[in-house]
mmCIF file of C-alpha atoms in Angstrom:
data_model
loop_
_atom_site.group_PDB
_atom_site.id
_atom_site.type_symbol
_atom_site.label_atom_id
_atom_site.label_comp_id
_atom_site.label_asym_id
_atom_site.label_seq_id
_atom_site.Cartn_x
_atom_site.Cartn_y
_atom_site.Cartn_z
ATOM 1 C CA MET A 1 15.035 9.794 -12.421
ATOM 2 C CA ASP A 2 12.812 13.062 -12.687
ATOM 3 C CA PHE A 3 15.648 14.979 -13.643
ATOM 4 C CA TYR A 4 14.489 12.970 -17.115
ATOM 5 C CA SER A 5 11.830 14.533 -19.176
ATOM 6 C CA ARG A 6 8.582 11.489 -19.316
ATOM 7 C CA GLN A 7 9.598 10.717 -22.706
ATOM 8 C CA ILE A 8 13.692 9.847 -21.916
ATOM 9 C CA THR A 9 12.352 7.964 -19.046
ATOM 10 C CA THR A 10 9.795 6.158 -21.653
ATOM 11 C CA LEU A 11 12.103 5.017 -23.542
ATOM 12 C CA ILE A 12 14.683 4.069 -21.032
ATOM 13 C CA GLU A 13 12.089 2.124 -19.534
ATOM 14 C CA GLN A 14 10.871 0.486 -22.524
ATOM 15 C CA LEU A 15 14.403 -0.532 -23.451
ATOM 16 C CA SER A 16 15.566 -1.854 -20.267
ATOM 17 C CA LYS A 17 12.787 -4.945 -21.089
ATOM 18 C CA LEU A 18 14.707 -5.997 -23.490
ATOM 19 C CA PRO A 19 16.933 -8.891 -23.335
ATOM 20 C CA GLY A 20 21.008 -8.062 -21.970
ATOM 21 C CA ILE A 21 19.811 -4.735 -21.579
ATOM 22 C CA GLY A 22 20.327 -2.932 -18.392
ATOM 23 C CA ALA A 23 19.448 0.671 -16.932
ATOM 24 C CA LYS A 24 22.625 1.703 -17.959
ATOM 25 C CA SER A 25 22.850 0.539 -21.713
ATOM 26 C CA ALA A 26 19.682 1.349 -21.719
ATOM 27 C CA GLY A 27 20.471 4.857 -21.155
ATOM 28 C CA ARG A 28 23.621 4.814 -23.158
ATOM 29 C CA LEU A 29 20.866 3.679 -26.187
ATOM 30 C CA ALA A 30 18.298 6.137 -25.162
ATOM 31 C CA PHE A 31 20.523 9.336 -25.721
ATOM 32 C CA HIS A 32 22.093 7.793 -28.769
ATOM 33 C CA ILE A 33 18.745 7.558 -30.334
ATOM 34 C CA ILE A 34 17.309 11.197 -29.456
ATOM 35 C CA GLY A 35 20.730 12.152 -31.327
ATOM 36 C CA MET A 36 19.969 10.274 -34.235
ATOM 37 C CA PRO A 37 18.805 11.504 -37.389
ATOM 38 C CA GLU A 38 14.988 11.588 -37.418
ATOM 39 C CA ASN A 39 14.920 9.371 -40.716
ATOM 40 C CA ASP A 40 17.344 6.816 -39.130
ATOM 41 C CA VAL A 41 15.264 7.059 -35.828
ATOM 42 C CA SER A 42 11.748 6.367 -37.682
ATOM 43 C CA ALA A 43 13.747 3.394 -39.983
ATOM 44 C CA LEU A 44 14.046 1.629 -36.442
ATOM 45 C CA ALA A 45 10.755 2.448 -35.117
ATOM 46 C CA ASP A 46 9.322 1.463 -37.878
ATOM 47 C CA ALA A 47 11.158 -1.694 -38.478
ATOM 48 C CA ILE A 48 10.405 -2.866 -34.871
ATOM 49 C CA LYS A 49 6.338 -2.624 -35.724
ATOM 50 C CA ASP A 50 6.708 -3.949 -39.068
ATOM 51 C CA ALA A 51 8.544 -7.551 -37.954
ATOM 52 C CA LYS A 52 6.116 -7.410 -35.493
ATOM 53 C CA ALA A 53 2.884 -7.635 -38.011
ATOM 54 C CA ASN A 54 4.127 -9.458 -40.856
ATOM 55 C CA ILE A 55 6.202 -12.133 -39.020
ATOM 56 C CA HIS A 56 4.748 -15.119 -37.598
ATOM 57 C CA TYR A 57 5.748 -18.707 -37.169
ATOM 58 C CA CYS A 58 6.050 -21.386 -40.257
ATOM 59 C CA LYS A 59 3.163 -23.841 -40.170
ATOM 60 C CA GLU A 60 5.647 -26.691 -40.625
ATOM 61 C CA CYS A 61 8.661 -26.307 -38.825
ATOM 62 C CA PHE A 62 7.776 -23.488 -36.510
ATOM 63 C CA THR A 63 10.560 -21.064 -37.621
ATOM 64 C CA PHE A 64 10.045 -17.309 -37.804
ATOM 65 C CA THR A 65 8.325 -16.152 -41.865
ATOM 66 C CA ASP A 66 6.394 -14.012 -43.411
ATOM 67 C CA ALA A 67 4.448 -16.156 -45.559
ATOM 68 C CA GLU A 68 2.650 -19.520 -44.422
ATOM 69 C CA LEU A 69 5.192 -21.317 -44.794
ATOM 70 C CA CYS A 70 9.339 -20.446 -44.715
ATOM 71 C CA PRO A 71 10.951 -20.534 -47.869
ATOM 72 C CA ILE A 72 12.818 -23.672 -46.451
ATOM 73 C CA CYS A 73 9.813 -25.974 -45.983
ATOM 74 C CA ALA A 74 8.340 -24.623 -49.188
ATOM 75 C CA ASP A 75 11.269 -25.617 -51.045
ATOM 76 C CA ASP A 76 10.559 -29.079 -52.999
ATOM 77 C CA ALA A 77 14.657 -29.435 -53.692
ATOM 78 C CA ARG A 78 15.307 -30.094 -49.940
ATOM 79 C CA ASP A 79 14.659 -33.090 -48.055
ATOM 80 C CA HIS A 80 11.959 -33.476 -46.706
ATOM 81 C CA SER A 81 12.255 -37.106 -44.955
ATOM 82 C CA THR A 82 15.125 -35.649 -42.635
ATOM 83 C CA ILE A 83 13.981 -32.864 -39.944
ATOM 84 C CA MET A 84 16.800 -31.302 -37.847
ATOM 85 C CA VAL A 85 15.290 -30.251 -34.536
ATOM 86 C CA VAL A 86 16.792 -27.036 -33.105
ATOM 87 C CA GLU A 87 16.644 -25.080 -29.993
ATOM 88 C CA ASN A 88 15.630 -21.233 -31.539
ATOM 89 C CA VAL A 89 15.893 -19.675 -34.852
ATOM 90 C CA ARG A 90 19.367 -18.441 -34.515
ATOM 91 C CA ASP A 91 20.260 -21.995 -34.484
ATOM 92 C CA LEU A 92 18.809 -22.687 -37.576
ATOM 93 C CA ALA A 93 20.753 -19.906 -39.102
ATOM 94 C CA ALA A 94 23.720 -21.028 -37.897
ATOM 95 C CA TYR A 95 23.411 -23.905 -39.419
ATOM 96 C CA GLU A 96 22.000 -22.824 -43.051
ATOM 97 C CA LYS A 97 24.662 -20.673 -43.325
ATOM 98 C CA THR A 98 26.898 -24.051 -43.329
ATOM 99 C CA GLY A 99 25.181 -24.603 -46.825
ATOM 100 C CA LYS A 100 26.303 -28.481 -46.015
ATOM 101 C CA TYR A 101 22.347 -29.599 -45.001
ATOM 102 C CA ASN A 102 19.598 -30.252 -47.448
ATOM 103 C CA GLY A 103 16.712 -31.303 -45.273
ATOM 104 C CA VAL A 104 13.989 -29.337 -43.221
ATOM 105 C CA TYR A 105 13.685 -27.778 -39.545
ATOM 106 C CA HIS A 106 11.870 -27.946 -36.431
ATOM 107 C CA VAL A 107 11.990 -25.189 -34.377
ATOM 108 C CA LEU A 108 11.601 -25.809 -30.373
ATOM 109 C CA HIS A 109 11.457 -22.560 -29.242
ATOM 110 C CA GLY A 110 13.353 -23.614 -25.924
ATOM 111 C CA VAL A 111 14.975 -26.345 -24.025
ATOM 112 C CA ILE A 112 12.962 -28.357 -21.164
ATOM 113 C CA SER A 113 15.165 -26.724 -17.924
ATOM 114 C CA PRO A 114 13.241 -27.456 -14.996
ATOM 115 C CA MET A 115 15.407 -25.091 -13.659
ATOM 116 C CA ALA A 116 13.394 -21.906 -15.507
ATOM 117 C CA GLY A 117 10.448 -24.031 -15.184
ATOM 118 C CA THR A 118 10.127 -25.005 -18.549
ATOM 119 C CA GLY A 119 8.590 -28.233 -19.434
ATOM 120 C CA PRO A 120 7.947 -30.445 -22.829
ATOM 121 C CA SER A 121 4.840 -28.726 -23.275
ATOM 122 C CA ASP A 122 6.320 -25.622 -23.360
ATOM 123 C CA ILE A 123 8.194 -26.153 -26.427
ATOM 124 C CA ARG A 124 6.782 -27.505 -29.531
ATOM 125 C CA LEU A 125 7.535 -31.186 -28.931
ATOM 126 C CA LYS A 126 3.682 -31.989 -29.801
ATOM 127 C CA GLU A 127 3.940 -30.107 -33.236
ATOM 128 C CA LEU A 128 7.230 -32.398 -34.112
ATOM 129 C CA MET A 129 5.289 -35.400 -32.733
ATOM 130 C CA THR A 130 2.285 -34.621 -35.305
ATOM 131 C CA ARG A 131 4.548 -33.762 -38.040
ATOM 132 C CA LEU A 132 6.109 -37.345 -37.668
ATOM 133 C CA SER A 133 2.611 -39.332 -37.523
ATOM 134 C CA LYS A 134 1.424 -36.978 -41.111
ATOM 135 C CA GLU A 135 4.716 -36.797 -42.925
ATOM 136 C CA ASP A 136 6.714 -39.568 -44.503
ATOM 137 C CA VAL A 137 9.899 -38.777 -41.493
ATOM 138 C CA LYS A 138 13.495 -41.079 -41.992
ATOM 139 C CA GLU A 139 15.817 -39.516 -39.802
ATOM 140 C CA VAL A 140 15.471 -36.762 -36.901
ATOM 141 C CA ILE A 141 18.551 -34.829 -36.334
ATOM 142 C CA ILE A 142 18.643 -33.760 -33.016
ATOM 143 C CA ALA A 143 20.963 -30.540 -32.695
ATOM 144 C CA THR A 144 19.754 -29.146 -29.819
ATOM 145 C CA GLY A 145 22.612 -27.488 -27.677
ATOM 146 C CA SER A 146 25.465 -29.550 -25.685
ATOM 147 C CA SER A 147 24.198 -27.900 -22.519
ATOM 148 C CA LEU A 148 22.568 -30.185 -19.649
ATOM 149 C CA GLU A 149 19.387 -28.943 -20.787
ATOM 150 C CA GLY A 150 19.973 -29.039 -24.450
ATOM 151 C CA GLU A 151 21.243 -32.720 -23.490
ATOM 152 C CA THR A 152 18.077 -33.607 -21.353
ATOM 153 C CA THR A 153 15.875 -32.312 -24.552
ATOM 154 C CA ALA A 154 17.782 -33.977 -26.612
ATOM 155 C CA MET A 155 17.201 -37.641 -24.483
ATOM 156 C CA TYR A 156 13.552 -36.881 -24.076
ATOM 157 C CA ILE A 157 13.038 -36.290 -27.918
ATOM 158 C CA SER A 158 14.873 -39.605 -28.625
ATOM 159 C CA LYS A 159 13.065 -41.499 -26.319
ATOM 160 C CA LEU A 160 9.662 -39.660 -27.624
ATOM 161 C CA ILE A 161 10.396 -40.790 -31.125
ATOM 162 C CA LYS A 162 12.285 -44.263 -30.638
ATOM 163 C CA PRO A 163 9.271 -46.008 -30.559
ATOM 164 C CA THR A 164 7.438 -44.879 -33.932
ATOM 165 C CA GLY A 165 11.135 -46.382 -35.515
ATOM 166 C CA ILE A 166 12.097 -43.242 -37.353
ATOM 167 C CA LYS A 167 15.841 -42.985 -36.806
ATOM 168 C CA VAL A 168 17.173 -40.460 -34.557
ATOM 169 C CA SER A 169 20.350 -39.071 -34.173
ATOM 170 C CA ARG A 170 22.122 -36.376 -32.065
ATOM 171 C CA ILE A 171 24.925 -33.879 -33.584
ATOM 172 C CA ALA A 172 28.453 -34.804 -32.390
ATOM 173 C CA SER A 173 29.614 -33.267 -30.038
ATOM 174 C CA GLY A 174 33.653 -33.106 -29.048
ATOM 175 C CA VAL A 175 36.877 -30.556 -29.827
ATOM 176 C CA PRO A 176 35.875 -27.617 -32.350
ATOM 177 C CA VAL A 177 37.961 -28.115 -35.568
ATOM 178 C CA GLY A 178 40.937 -25.789 -35.244
ATOM 179 C CA GLY A 179 41.033 -25.797 -31.669
ATOM 180 C CA ASP A 180 43.886 -25.699 -29.475
ATOM 181 C CA LEU A 181 43.160 -28.639 -26.377
ATOM 182 C CA GLU A 182 44.741 -26.328 -23.919
ATOM 183 C CA ASN A 183 41.709 -24.518 -23.853
ATOM 184 C CA ILE A 184 39.610 -27.154 -24.532
ATOM 185 C CA ASP A 185 37.565 -27.568 -21.320
ATOM 186 C CA GLU A 186 38.055 -31.296 -19.271
ATOM 187 C CA VAL A 187 34.042 -32.545 -20.164
ATOM 188 C CA THR A 188 34.240 -31.516 -23.575
ATOM 189 C CA LEU A 189 37.858 -33.089 -23.780
ATOM 190 C CA VAL A 190 36.084 -36.795 -21.987
ATOM 191 C CA ARG A 191 33.323 -36.273 -24.870
ATOM 192 C CA ALA A 192 35.431 -36.150 -27.748
ATOM 193 C CA LEU A 193 37.298 -39.061 -26.479
ATOM 194 C CA SER A 194 34.460 -41.070 -26.064
ATOM 195 C CA GLY A 195 32.949 -40.130 -29.098
ATOM 196 C CA ARG A 196 36.235 -41.215 -31.080
ATOM 197 C CA THR A 197 35.837 -42.776 -34.469
ATOM 198 C CA GLU A 198 38.047 -45.343 -36.169
ATOM 199 C CA LEU A 199 40.425 -44.305 -38.892
ATOM 200 C CA MET B 1 20.897 -13.984 -44.416
ATOM 201 C CA ASP B 2 18.609 -14.423 -47.072
ATOM 202 C CA PHE B 3 17.001 -17.252 -44.721
ATOM 203 C CA TYR B 4 15.332 -14.919 -42.976
ATOM 204 C CA SER B 5 12.206 -12.974 -44.033
ATOM 205 C CA ARG B 6 13.123 -9.313 -45.346
ATOM 206 C CA GLN B 7 11.620 -7.842 -42.457
ATOM 207 C CA ILE B 8 13.543 -9.750 -39.618
ATOM 208 C CA THR B 9 16.889 -8.427 -41.599
ATOM 209 C CA THR B 10 15.764 -4.734 -41.474
ATOM 210 C CA LEU B 11 15.014 -5.395 -37.939
ATOM 211 C CA ILE B 12 18.152 -7.082 -37.831
ATOM 212 C CA GLU B 13 20.182 -4.087 -39.823
ATOM 213 C CA GLN B 14 18.417 -1.112 -37.443
ATOM 214 C CA LEU B 15 18.871 -2.264 -34.408
ATOM 215 C CA SER B 16 22.806 -3.416 -35.292
ATOM 216 C CA LYS B 17 23.204 0.370 -35.747
ATOM 217 C CA LEU B 18 22.769 0.864 -32.575
ATOM 218 C CA PRO B 19 25.855 1.437 -30.177
ATOM 219 C CA GLY B 20 27.225 -1.864 -28.747
ATOM 220 C CA ILE B 21 24.563 -4.452 -30.884
ATOM 221 C CA GLY B 22 26.975 -6.435 -33.223
ATOM 222 C CA ALA B 23 24.863 -8.850 -35.193
ATOM 223 C CA LYS B 24 24.702 -11.411 -32.683
ATOM 224 C CA SER B 25 23.092 -9.669 -30.081
ATOM 225 C CA ALA B 26 21.007 -7.686 -32.734
ATOM 226 C CA GLY B 27 19.733 -11.420 -34.090
ATOM 227 C CA ARG B 28 18.637 -12.097 -30.573
ATOM 228 C CA LEU B 29 17.163 -9.151 -30.307
ATOM 229 C CA ALA B 30 15.107 -8.663 -33.525
ATOM 230 C CA PHE B 31 13.792 -12.688 -32.530
ATOM 231 C CA HIS B 32 12.999 -11.787 -28.744
ATOM 232 C CA ILE B 33 10.827 -8.457 -29.950
ATOM 233 C CA ILE B 34 8.891 -10.040 -32.741
ATOM 234 C CA GLY B 35 8.091 -12.647 -30.075
ATOM 235 C CA MET B 36 6.679 -10.093 -27.326
ATOM 236 C CA PRO B 37 2.998 -9.260 -27.151
ATOM 237 C CA GLU B 38 1.584 -7.075 -29.568
ATOM 238 C CA ASN B 39 1.079 -4.107 -27.641
ATOM 239 C CA ASP B 40 4.587 -4.495 -25.707
ATOM 240 C CA VAL B 41 6.120 -3.661 -29.106
ATOM 241 C CA SER B 42 3.946 -0.710 -30.002
ATOM 242 C CA ALA B 43 5.103 0.626 -26.757
ATOM 243 C CA LEU B 44 8.578 -0.066 -27.235
ATOM 244 C CA ALA B 45 8.305 1.464 -31.014
ATOM 245 C CA ASP B 46 6.395 4.683 -29.744
ATOM 246 C CA ALA B 47 8.630 5.726 -27.029
ATOM 247 C CA ILE B 48 11.169 5.127 -29.901
ATOM 248 C CA LYS B 49 9.273 7.964 -31.607
ATOM 249 C CA ASP B 50 7.852 9.855 -28.849
ATOM 250 C CA ALA B 51 11.469 10.709 -27.638
ATOM 251 C CA LYS B 52 12.609 11.925 -30.707
ATOM 252 C CA ALA B 53 9.723 14.481 -31.610
ATOM 253 C CA ASN B 54 9.630 16.186 -28.367
ATOM 254 C CA ILE B 55 12.909 15.724 -27.135
ATOM 255 C CA HIS B 56 15.702 18.519 -27.857
ATOM 256 C CA TYR B 57 18.719 20.569 -26.410
ATOM 257 C CA CYS B 58 17.601 22.686 -22.983
ATOM 258 C CA LYS B 59 18.883 26.329 -24.567
ATOM 259 C CA GLU B 60 20.523 26.809 -21.614
ATOM 260 C CA CYS B 61 22.957 23.891 -20.618
ATOM 261 C CA PHE B 62 22.577 21.642 -23.681
ATOM 262 C CA THR B 63 21.013 18.705 -21.774
ATOM 263 C CA PHE B 64 17.724 16.852 -23.215
ATOM 264 C CA THR B 65 14.826 17.918 -22.505
ATOM 265 C CA ASP B 66 10.620 18.296 -23.574
ATOM 266 C CA ALA B 67 10.652 21.946 -22.635
ATOM 267 C CA GLU B 68 12.663 25.053 -23.716
ATOM 268 C CA LEU B 69 14.099 25.089 -20.537
ATOM 269 C CA CYS B 70 15.269 22.200 -18.700
ATOM 270 C CA PRO B 71 13.952 21.382 -14.729
ATOM 271 C CA ILE B 72 17.231 22.676 -13.676
ATOM 272 C CA CYS B 73 18.201 25.538 -15.643
ATOM 273 C CA ALA B 74 14.307 26.643 -14.902
ATOM 274 C CA ASP B 75 14.211 26.256 -11.162
ATOM 275 C CA ASP B 76 15.508 29.372 -9.389
ATOM 276 C CA ALA B 77 15.997 27.548 -6.034
ATOM 277 C CA ARG B 78 19.505 26.062 -7.372
ATOM 278 C CA ASP B 79 22.763 28.077 -8.052
ATOM 279 C CA HIS B 80 22.941 29.800 -11.143
ATOM 280 C CA SER B 81 26.211 31.251 -10.605
ATOM 281 C CA THR B 82 27.961 27.599 -10.464
ATOM 282 C CA ILE B 83 28.021 25.513 -13.256
ATOM 283 C CA MET B 84 29.430 22.205 -13.434
ATOM 284 C CA VAL B 85 30.772 21.386 -17.350
ATOM 285 C CA VAL B 86 29.541 17.447 -18.123
ATOM 286 C CA GLU B 87 30.841 15.054 -21.258
ATOM 287 C CA ASN B 88 27.051 14.405 -21.678
ATOM 288 C CA VAL B 89 24.044 13.585 -19.852
ATOM 289 C CA ARG B 90 24.629 10.605 -18.503
ATOM 290 C CA ASP B 91 26.744 12.318 -16.367
ATOM 291 C CA LEU B 92 25.019 14.976 -15.628
ATOM 292 C CA ALA B 93 21.916 12.474 -13.943
ATOM 293 C CA ALA B 94 25.292 10.608 -12.326
ATOM 294 C CA TYR B 95 25.908 14.013 -10.023
ATOM 295 C CA GLU B 96 22.119 14.620 -10.063
ATOM 296 C CA LYS B 97 21.285 11.422 -7.988
ATOM 297 C CA THR B 98 23.872 12.334 -5.363
ATOM 298 C CA GLY B 99 21.571 15.432 -4.221
ATOM 299 C CA LYS B 100 24.306 16.872 -3.202
ATOM 300 C CA TYR B 101 24.951 19.635 -6.188
ATOM 301 C CA ASN B 102 22.639 22.799 -6.122
ATOM 302 C CA GLY B 103 24.443 24.463 -9.171
ATOM 303 C CA VAL B 104 23.439 24.049 -12.568
ATOM 304 C CA TYR B 105 25.038 22.059 -15.678
ATOM 305 C CA HIS B 106 26.572 22.849 -19.028
ATOM 306 C CA VAL B 107 26.910 19.249 -21.224
ATOM 307 C CA LEU B 108 29.254 19.507 -23.711
ATOM 308 C CA HIS B 109 28.189 16.469 -25.886
ATOM 309 C CA GLY B 110 31.241 14.603 -26.212
ATOM 310 C CA VAL B 111 35.424 15.459 -25.024
ATOM 311 C CA ILE B 112 38.282 16.670 -27.461
ATOM 312 C CA SER B 113 39.871 13.781 -28.737
ATOM 313 C CA PRO B 114 42.730 14.186 -31.597
ATOM 314 C CA MET B 115 42.164 10.476 -32.204
ATOM 315 C CA ALA B 116 38.801 10.225 -32.754
ATOM 316 C CA GLY B 117 38.817 13.463 -34.803
ATOM 317 C CA THR B 118 36.829 15.376 -32.170
ATOM 318 C CA GLY B 119 38.457 19.378 -31.744
ATOM 319 C CA PRO B 120 36.998 21.616 -29.423
ATOM 320 C CA SER B 121 34.270 22.937 -32.248
ATOM 321 C CA ASP B 122 32.997 19.638 -32.335
ATOM 322 C CA ILE B 123 31.594 20.224 -28.325
ATOM 323 C CA ARG B 124 29.282 22.371 -27.132
ATOM 324 C CA LEU B 125 32.689 24.410 -25.398
ATOM 325 C CA LYS B 126 31.531 27.938 -27.684
ATOM 326 C CA GLU B 127 28.152 27.673 -25.839
ATOM 327 C CA LEU B 128 29.538 27.678 -22.719
ATOM 328 C CA MET B 129 31.647 30.721 -23.487
ATOM 329 C CA THR B 130 28.628 32.827 -24.354
ATOM 330 C CA ARG B 131 27.135 31.629 -21.530
ATOM 331 C CA LEU B 132 29.773 32.648 -18.719
ATOM 332 C CA SER B 133 29.808 36.400 -20.902
ATOM 333 C CA LYS B 134 26.129 36.503 -20.365
ATOM 334 C CA GLU B 135 25.411 35.535 -17.116
ATOM 335 C CA ASP B 136 26.938 36.152 -13.722
ATOM 336 C CA VAL B 137 28.681 33.128 -13.228
ATOM 337 C CA LYS B 138 31.128 32.486 -10.003
ATOM 338 C CA GLU B 139 32.212 29.453 -11.138
ATOM 339 C CA VAL B 140 32.857 26.752 -13.197
ATOM 340 C CA ILE B 141 33.366 23.524 -12.189
ATOM 341 C CA ILE B 142 35.033 20.764 -14.457
ATOM 342 C CA ALA B 143 33.546 17.231 -14.212
ATOM 343 C CA THR B 144 34.514 15.500 -17.282
ATOM 344 C CA GLY B 145 35.933 11.820 -17.136
ATOM 345 C CA SER B 146 38.978 11.189 -15.448
ATOM 346 C CA SER B 147 40.170 9.511 -18.845
ATOM 347 C CA LEU B 148 43.280 11.397 -21.186
ATOM 348 C CA GLU B 149 40.099 12.585 -22.935
ATOM 349 C CA GLY B 150 38.275 13.614 -20.040
ATOM 350 C CA GLU B 151 41.391 15.214 -18.743
ATOM 351 C CA THR B 152 42.138 17.290 -22.065
ATOM 352 C CA THR B 153 39.168 18.638 -22.341
ATOM 353 C CA ALA B 154 39.448 19.990 -19.113
ATOM 354 C CA MET B 155 42.887 21.696 -19.443
ATOM 355 C CA TYR B 156 41.423 23.309 -22.953
ATOM 356 C CA ILE B 157 38.149 24.816 -20.831
ATOM 357 C CA SER B 158 40.384 26.055 -18.010
ATOM 358 C CA LYS B 159 42.857 27.651 -19.921
ATOM 359 C CA LEU B 160 39.738 29.270 -21.969
ATOM 360 C CA ILE B 161 38.081 30.281 -18.748
ATOM 361 C CA LYS B 162 41.086 31.560 -16.998
ATOM 362 C CA PRO B 163 41.043 35.021 -18.628
ATOM 363 C CA THR B 164 37.936 36.008 -17.670
ATOM 364 C CA GLY B 165 38.555 35.539 -14.133
ATOM 365 C CA ILE B 166 35.826 33.480 -13.618
ATOM 366 C CA LYS B 167 37.102 30.654 -10.841
ATOM 367 C CA VAL B 168 37.416 27.138 -12.823
ATOM 368 C CA SER B 169 38.069 24.084 -10.429
ATOM 369 C CA ARG B 170 38.235 19.933 -11.342
ATOM 370 C CA ILE B 171 36.432 17.223 -9.633
ATOM 371 C CA ALA B 172 38.933 15.307 -7.461
ATOM 372 C CA SER B 173 40.269 11.980 -8.913
ATOM 373 C CA GLY B 174 41.916 9.066 -6.464
ATOM 374 C CA VAL B 175 40.523 6.124 -5.022
ATOM 375 C CA PRO B 176 36.592 5.278 -5.016
ATOM 376 C CA VAL B 177 35.408 5.767 -1.849
ATOM 377 C CA GLY B 178 34.592 1.889 -0.330
ATOM 378 C CA GLY B 179 37.485 0.366 -2.664
ATOM 379 C CA ASP B 180 40.197 -1.748 -1.405
ATOM 380 C CA LEU B 181 43.758 -0.246 -2.280
ATOM 381 C CA GLU B 182 44.535 -3.663 -3.997
ATOM 382 C CA ASN B 183 42.333 -3.417 -6.551
ATOM 383 C CA ILE B 184 42.855 0.494 -8.099
ATOM 384 C CA ASP B 185 45.294 0.633 -11.162
ATOM 385 C CA GLU B 186 48.873 2.959 -10.358
ATOM 386 C CA VAL B 187 47.795 5.672 -12.336
ATOM 387 C CA THR B 188 44.631 6.529 -9.790
ATOM 388 C CA LEU B 189 47.160 5.182 -6.985
ATOM 389 C CA VAL B 190 49.598 7.490 -7.862
ATOM 390 C CA ARG B 191 46.790 10.151 -8.612
ATOM 391 C CA ALA B 192 45.455 9.580 -5.228
ATOM 392 C CA LEU B 193 49.519 10.209 -3.733
ATOM 393 C CA SER B 194 49.761 13.789 -5.393
ATOM 394 C CA GLY B 195 46.229 14.713 -4.644
ATOM 395 C CA ARG B 196 46.702 14.263 -0.658
ATOM 396 C CA THR B 197 44.797 16.367 1.564
ATOM 397 C CA GLU B 198 46.186 17.511 4.802
ATOM 398 C CA LEU B 199 44.145 16.234 7.888
#
């Protein structure tokens, strides 16, 4: 692509390293950025550097934060004896948005996936066990996704925790609220059936 | 989203201003960036600032370049009497990749689109007419897209140039090479029929 100036080629290369951004999108983004007002470009570049420089893991739950403890772990009003285990920070955010969960979290930063070469030691599982051994935890709610990897990870964690005597639960999986049954896949329908509750 | 630290919220906001990046993608990108090695993050932020600081329009054809004239306009081996008019720099790049065009370009940076509120004065049309009046141009090839806006723009430019006596042509539109007819939309099939050439 030597018909582009070096700075453009470099920018396209850098952008296409980001997840979900292919060569075409990277080109579109690069030209958009070049066409943006100078102030907006600075704001974007500074936001990138600023986040990287100031954000790190919460030493307790491993979510991203700019303090030693994240606002959730630092909040005495939350129930620190209930830990919800999530795959990533976006899943934590999804549950926080509901406003219906008052416990704390543990972010694994991944799932066990033999296909992707991710084993138990590649996610923040050791750190979870350390927490359980040091804190007075009554329940661990496993909220990994309902994908094969999410289920495998949930099973693995539950087997690991069971011997400690701490209660382990799994979020329900079934038909999403408001969904027409005809649009739901068979696996979910079977899961909803076997997980039925008495009324 | 006050469960994210300020730096994360700012980064997500900045990223979601980019075209084609919604709130969800912005979140995913932000967390990916925070997890990237420090050097890679600097390289990305610097590439953004560097491109913005050093890239501007070629004073002749309005493509992006870091010099006064882009490499194509500065190349005496190219045919400066043939100008291909394109919507944007990506379209210029697409034709350059073919290696089969030896003329020069003119980048409009947009198309005439009444729906989007873009008129003839919002694209680099005046600059094209100035070029035609100053240089010795023999042919203008209009290579805007075959969308409604692209066709409208092509018609508008052709009417503008006709009185000058300069030859105006339009790239052919029809069935893409290697495409099965059954997968091609009807409008394209009709266009290919009416644009048929004798063998």
